[in-house]
mmCIF file of C-alpha atoms in Angstrom:
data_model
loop_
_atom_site.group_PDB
_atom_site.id
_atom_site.type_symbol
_atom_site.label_atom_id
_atom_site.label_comp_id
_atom_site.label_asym_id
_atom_site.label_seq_id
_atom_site.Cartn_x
_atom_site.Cartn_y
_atom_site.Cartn_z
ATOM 1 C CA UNK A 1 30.135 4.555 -4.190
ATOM 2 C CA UNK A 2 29.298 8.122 -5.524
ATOM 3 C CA UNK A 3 25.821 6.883 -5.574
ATOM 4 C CA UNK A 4 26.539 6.945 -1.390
ATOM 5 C CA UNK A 5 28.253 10.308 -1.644
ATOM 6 C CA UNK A 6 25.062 11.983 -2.832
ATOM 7 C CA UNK A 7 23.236 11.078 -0.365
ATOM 8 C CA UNK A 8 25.297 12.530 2.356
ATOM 9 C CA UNK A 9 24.958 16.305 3.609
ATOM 10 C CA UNK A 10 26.335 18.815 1.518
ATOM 11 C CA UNK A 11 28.414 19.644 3.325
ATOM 12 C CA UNK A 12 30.299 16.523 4.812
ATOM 13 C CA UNK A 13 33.827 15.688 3.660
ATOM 14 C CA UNK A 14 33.946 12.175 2.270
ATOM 15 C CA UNK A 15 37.117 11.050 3.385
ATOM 16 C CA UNK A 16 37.599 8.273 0.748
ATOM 17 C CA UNK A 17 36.483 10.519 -2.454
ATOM 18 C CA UNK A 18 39.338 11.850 -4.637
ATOM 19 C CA UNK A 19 39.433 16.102 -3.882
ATOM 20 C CA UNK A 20 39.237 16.557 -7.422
ATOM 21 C CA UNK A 21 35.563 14.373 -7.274
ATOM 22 C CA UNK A 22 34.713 16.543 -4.510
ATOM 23 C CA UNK A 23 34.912 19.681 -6.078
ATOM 24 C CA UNK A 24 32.849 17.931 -9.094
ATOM 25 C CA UNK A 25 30.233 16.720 -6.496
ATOM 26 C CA UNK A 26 29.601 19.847 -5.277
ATOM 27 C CA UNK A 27 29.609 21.681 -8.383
ATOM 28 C CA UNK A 28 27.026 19.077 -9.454
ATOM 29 C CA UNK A 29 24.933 20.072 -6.426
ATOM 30 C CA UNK A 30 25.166 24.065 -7.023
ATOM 31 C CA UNK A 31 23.326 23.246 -10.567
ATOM 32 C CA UNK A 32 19.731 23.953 -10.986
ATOM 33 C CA UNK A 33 18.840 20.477 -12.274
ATOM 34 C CA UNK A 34 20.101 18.849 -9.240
ATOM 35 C CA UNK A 35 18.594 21.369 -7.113
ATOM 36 C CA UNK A 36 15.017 20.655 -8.797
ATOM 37 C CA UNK A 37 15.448 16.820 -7.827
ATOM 38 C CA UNK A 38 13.118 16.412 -4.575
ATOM 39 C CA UNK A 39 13.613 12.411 -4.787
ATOM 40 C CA UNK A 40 10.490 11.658 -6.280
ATOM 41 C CA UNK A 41 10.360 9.136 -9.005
ATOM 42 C CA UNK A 42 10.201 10.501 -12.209
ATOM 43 C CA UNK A 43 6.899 9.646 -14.487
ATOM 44 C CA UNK A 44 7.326 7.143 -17.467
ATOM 45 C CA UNK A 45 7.457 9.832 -20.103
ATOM 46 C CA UNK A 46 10.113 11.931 -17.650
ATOM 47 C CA UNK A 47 12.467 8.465 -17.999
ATOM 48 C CA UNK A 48 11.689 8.287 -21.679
ATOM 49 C CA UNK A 49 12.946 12.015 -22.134
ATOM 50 C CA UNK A 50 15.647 11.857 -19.798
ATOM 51 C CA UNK A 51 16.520 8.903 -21.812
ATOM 52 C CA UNK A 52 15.606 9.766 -25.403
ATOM 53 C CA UNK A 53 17.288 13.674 -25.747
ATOM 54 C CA UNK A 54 20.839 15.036 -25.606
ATOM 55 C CA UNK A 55 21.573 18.891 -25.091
ATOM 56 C CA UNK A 56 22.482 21.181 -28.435
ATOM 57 C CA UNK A 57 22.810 24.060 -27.560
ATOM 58 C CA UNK A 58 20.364 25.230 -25.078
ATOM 59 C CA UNK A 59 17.461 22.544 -26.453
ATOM 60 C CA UNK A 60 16.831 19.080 -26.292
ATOM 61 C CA UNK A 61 16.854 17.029 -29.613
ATOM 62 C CA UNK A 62 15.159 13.373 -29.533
ATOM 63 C CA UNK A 63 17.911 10.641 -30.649
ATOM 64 C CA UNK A 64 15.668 9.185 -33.541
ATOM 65 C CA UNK A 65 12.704 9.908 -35.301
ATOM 66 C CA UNK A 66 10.199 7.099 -33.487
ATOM 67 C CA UNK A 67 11.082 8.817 -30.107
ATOM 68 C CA UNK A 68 10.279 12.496 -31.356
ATOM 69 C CA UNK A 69 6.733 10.695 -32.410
ATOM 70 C CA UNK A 70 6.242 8.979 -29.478
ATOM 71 C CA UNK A 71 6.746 12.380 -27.526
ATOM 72 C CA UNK A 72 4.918 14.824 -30.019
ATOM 73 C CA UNK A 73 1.880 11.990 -29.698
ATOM 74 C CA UNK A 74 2.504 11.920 -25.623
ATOM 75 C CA UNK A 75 2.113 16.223 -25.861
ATOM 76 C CA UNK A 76 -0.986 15.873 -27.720
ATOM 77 C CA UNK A 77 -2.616 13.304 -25.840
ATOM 78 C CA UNK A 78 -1.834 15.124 -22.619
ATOM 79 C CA UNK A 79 -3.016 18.444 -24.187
ATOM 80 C CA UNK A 80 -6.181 16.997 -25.263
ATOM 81 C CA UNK A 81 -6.761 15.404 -21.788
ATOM 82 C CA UNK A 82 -6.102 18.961 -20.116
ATOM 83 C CA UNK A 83 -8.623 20.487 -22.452
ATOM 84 C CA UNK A 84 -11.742 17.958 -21.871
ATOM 85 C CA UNK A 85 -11.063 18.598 -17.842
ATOM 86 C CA UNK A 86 -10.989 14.478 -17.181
ATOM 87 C CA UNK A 87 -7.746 13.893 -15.007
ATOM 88 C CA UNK A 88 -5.908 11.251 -16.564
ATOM 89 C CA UNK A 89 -3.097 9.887 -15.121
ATOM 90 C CA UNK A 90 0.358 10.870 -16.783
ATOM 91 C CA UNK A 91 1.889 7.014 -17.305
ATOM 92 C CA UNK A 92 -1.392 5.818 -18.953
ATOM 93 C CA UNK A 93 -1.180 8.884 -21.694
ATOM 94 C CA UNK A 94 2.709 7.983 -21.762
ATOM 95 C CA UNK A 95 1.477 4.467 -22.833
ATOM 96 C CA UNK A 96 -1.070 5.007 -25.120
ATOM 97 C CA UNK A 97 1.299 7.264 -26.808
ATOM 98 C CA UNK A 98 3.968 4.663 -27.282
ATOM 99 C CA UNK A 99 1.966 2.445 -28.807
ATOM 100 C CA UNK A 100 1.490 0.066 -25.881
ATOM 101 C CA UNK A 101 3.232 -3.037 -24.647
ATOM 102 C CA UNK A 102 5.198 -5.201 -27.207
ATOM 103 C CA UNK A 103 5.061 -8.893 -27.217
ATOM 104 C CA UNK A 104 8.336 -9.224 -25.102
ATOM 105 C CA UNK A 105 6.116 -6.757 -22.828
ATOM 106 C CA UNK A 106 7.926 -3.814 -23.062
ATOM 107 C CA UNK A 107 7.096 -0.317 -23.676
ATOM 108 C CA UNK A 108 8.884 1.548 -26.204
ATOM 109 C CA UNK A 109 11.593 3.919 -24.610
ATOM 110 C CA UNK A 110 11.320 2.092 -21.115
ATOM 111 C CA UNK A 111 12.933 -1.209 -21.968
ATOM 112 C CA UNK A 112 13.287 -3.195 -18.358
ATOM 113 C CA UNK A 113 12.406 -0.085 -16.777
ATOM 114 C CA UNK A 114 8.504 -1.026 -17.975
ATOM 115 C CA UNK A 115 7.998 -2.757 -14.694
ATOM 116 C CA UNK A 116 8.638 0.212 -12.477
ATOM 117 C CA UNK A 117 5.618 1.978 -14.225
ATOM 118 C CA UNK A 118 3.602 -0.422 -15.614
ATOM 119 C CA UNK A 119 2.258 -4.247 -14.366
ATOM 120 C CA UNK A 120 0.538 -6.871 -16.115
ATOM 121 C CA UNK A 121 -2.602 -8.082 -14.813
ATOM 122 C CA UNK A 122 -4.180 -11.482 -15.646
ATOM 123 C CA UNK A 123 -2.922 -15.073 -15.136
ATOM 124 C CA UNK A 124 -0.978 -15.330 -17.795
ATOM 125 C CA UNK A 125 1.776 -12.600 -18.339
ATOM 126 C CA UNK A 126 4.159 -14.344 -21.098
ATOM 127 C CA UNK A 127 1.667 -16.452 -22.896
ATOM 128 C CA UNK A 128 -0.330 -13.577 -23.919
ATOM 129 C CA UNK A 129 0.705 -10.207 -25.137
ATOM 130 C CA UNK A 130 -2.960 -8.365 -25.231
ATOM 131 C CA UNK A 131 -3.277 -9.300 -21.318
ATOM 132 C CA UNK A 132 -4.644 -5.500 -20.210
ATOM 133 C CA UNK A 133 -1.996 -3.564 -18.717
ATOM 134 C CA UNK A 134 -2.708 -1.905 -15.668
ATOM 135 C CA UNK A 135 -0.699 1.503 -13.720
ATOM 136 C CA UNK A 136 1.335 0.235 -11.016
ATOM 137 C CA UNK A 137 0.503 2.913 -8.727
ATOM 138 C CA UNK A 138 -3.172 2.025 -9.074
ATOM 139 C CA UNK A 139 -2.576 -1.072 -7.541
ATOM 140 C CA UNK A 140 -0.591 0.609 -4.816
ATOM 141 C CA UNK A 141 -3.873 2.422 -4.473
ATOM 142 C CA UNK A 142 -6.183 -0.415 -4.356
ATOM 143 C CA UNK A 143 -3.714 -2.064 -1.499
ATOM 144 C CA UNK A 144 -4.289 0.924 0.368
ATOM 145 C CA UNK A 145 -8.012 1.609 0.181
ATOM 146 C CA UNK A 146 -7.827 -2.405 1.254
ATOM 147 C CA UNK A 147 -5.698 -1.668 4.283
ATOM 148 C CA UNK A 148 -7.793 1.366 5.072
ATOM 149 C CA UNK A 149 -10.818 -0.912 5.291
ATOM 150 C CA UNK A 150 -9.070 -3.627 6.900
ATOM 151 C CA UNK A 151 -7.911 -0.299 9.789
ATOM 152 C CA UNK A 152 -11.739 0.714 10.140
ATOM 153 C CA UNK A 153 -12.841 -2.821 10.936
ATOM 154 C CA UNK A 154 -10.497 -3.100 12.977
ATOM 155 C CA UNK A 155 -11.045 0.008 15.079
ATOM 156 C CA UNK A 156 -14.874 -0.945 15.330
ATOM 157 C CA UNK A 157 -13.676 -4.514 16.380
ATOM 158 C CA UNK A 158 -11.728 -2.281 19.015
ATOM 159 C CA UNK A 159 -15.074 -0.580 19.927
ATOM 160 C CA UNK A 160 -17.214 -3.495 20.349
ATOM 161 C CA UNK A 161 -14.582 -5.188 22.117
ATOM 162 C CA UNK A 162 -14.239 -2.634 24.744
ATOM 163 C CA UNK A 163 -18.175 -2.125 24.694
ATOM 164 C CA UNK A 164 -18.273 -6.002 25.376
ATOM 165 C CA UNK A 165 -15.517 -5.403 28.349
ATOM 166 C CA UNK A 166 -17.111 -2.996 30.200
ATOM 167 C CA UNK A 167 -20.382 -4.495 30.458
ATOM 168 C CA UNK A 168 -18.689 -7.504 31.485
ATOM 169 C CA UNK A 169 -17.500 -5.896 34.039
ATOM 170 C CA UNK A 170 -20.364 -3.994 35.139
ATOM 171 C CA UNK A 171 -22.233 -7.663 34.765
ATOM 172 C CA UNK A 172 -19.347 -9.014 37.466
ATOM 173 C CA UNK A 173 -20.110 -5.962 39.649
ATOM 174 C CA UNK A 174 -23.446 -6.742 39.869
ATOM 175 C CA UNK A 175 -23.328 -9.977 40.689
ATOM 176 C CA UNK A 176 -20.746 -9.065 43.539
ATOM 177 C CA UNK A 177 -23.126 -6.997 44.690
ATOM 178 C CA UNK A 178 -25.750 -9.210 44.967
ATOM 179 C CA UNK A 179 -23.355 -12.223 46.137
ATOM 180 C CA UNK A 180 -22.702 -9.235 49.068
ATOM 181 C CA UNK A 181 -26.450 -8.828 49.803
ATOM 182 C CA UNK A 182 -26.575 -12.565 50.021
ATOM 183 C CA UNK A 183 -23.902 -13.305 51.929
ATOM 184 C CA UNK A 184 -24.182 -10.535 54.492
ATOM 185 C CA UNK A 185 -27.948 -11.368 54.992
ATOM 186 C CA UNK A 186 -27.592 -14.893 55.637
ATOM 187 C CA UNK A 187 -24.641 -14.949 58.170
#
């Protein structure tokens, strides 16, 4: 139910939320972290930090060893991709860094959340655990160059179809107007 709460105005009073989680709420939304949020998903390697650090002091220290690796590996890979000038997206680094998908098809640091950044492609997804992994989004942007197609053929279907219309009709005027010169003349 808080979940609902935060997605009400600021400043609406929720009726059926304690005063004292109120004053939290808002207190919550007066922070700079919350005020950074623009509701945008947050990359792979966001999660996995989010995730994988707690707060000392004013830094952020990694809970184990593996998951300061797989983040000093995802800063190099990311700074070397910067440098040679190729964009590259962010998950694909992310999962080159962790070391790939497991044989349970997981990534490292993502657990179940895997799926929401990453999909297997090929016809078998359980039987075989090198099946290529490709970015979600990239699929999102195949489906849309598709329907962008599918939108241009249809517009030019559109076109002919209305080309096709009006010289039906200017094919039924004419014969009108010779059915008139007919008709006229011969009564």
């Amino acid at each position: 139910m808080v979940s609902k709460a935060m997605t009400r105005p600021e400043d609406e009073i929720i009726p059926w939320l304690p005063t004292s989680l109120r004053r939290r709420l808002k207190a919550f939304r007066e922070t700079e972290d919350f005020k950074k949020r623009d509701n945008k998903i947050p990359t792979a390697a966001e999660l996995f930090e989010e995730i994988h650090t707690r707060k000392k002091g004013n830094e952020k220290v990694f809970c184990d060893k593996r998951a300061k690796s797989v983040w000093d590996e995802y800063q190099r890979l990311k700074l070397n991709a910067s440098h040679s000038g190729v964009e590259v997206n962010d998950d694909a680094l992310f999962l080159q860094a962790a070391g790939g998908v497991n044989s349970k098809g997981l990534v490292y640091g993502l657990g179940n959340q895997t799926q929401a950044y990453y999909e297997r492609v090929g016809p078998s997804t359980q039987s075989s655990p090198s099946t290529p992994i490709a970015y979600a989004p990239s699929m999102y942007a195949q489906i849309v160059s598709r329907l962008q197609k599918s939108e241009e053929q249809l517009n030019a279907t559109r076109e002919e179809l209305t080309r096709t219309k009006e010289e039906v009709k200017q094919t039924k005027d004419a014969i009108a107007r010779i059915e008139s010169r007919f008709g006229s003349s011969s009564s």
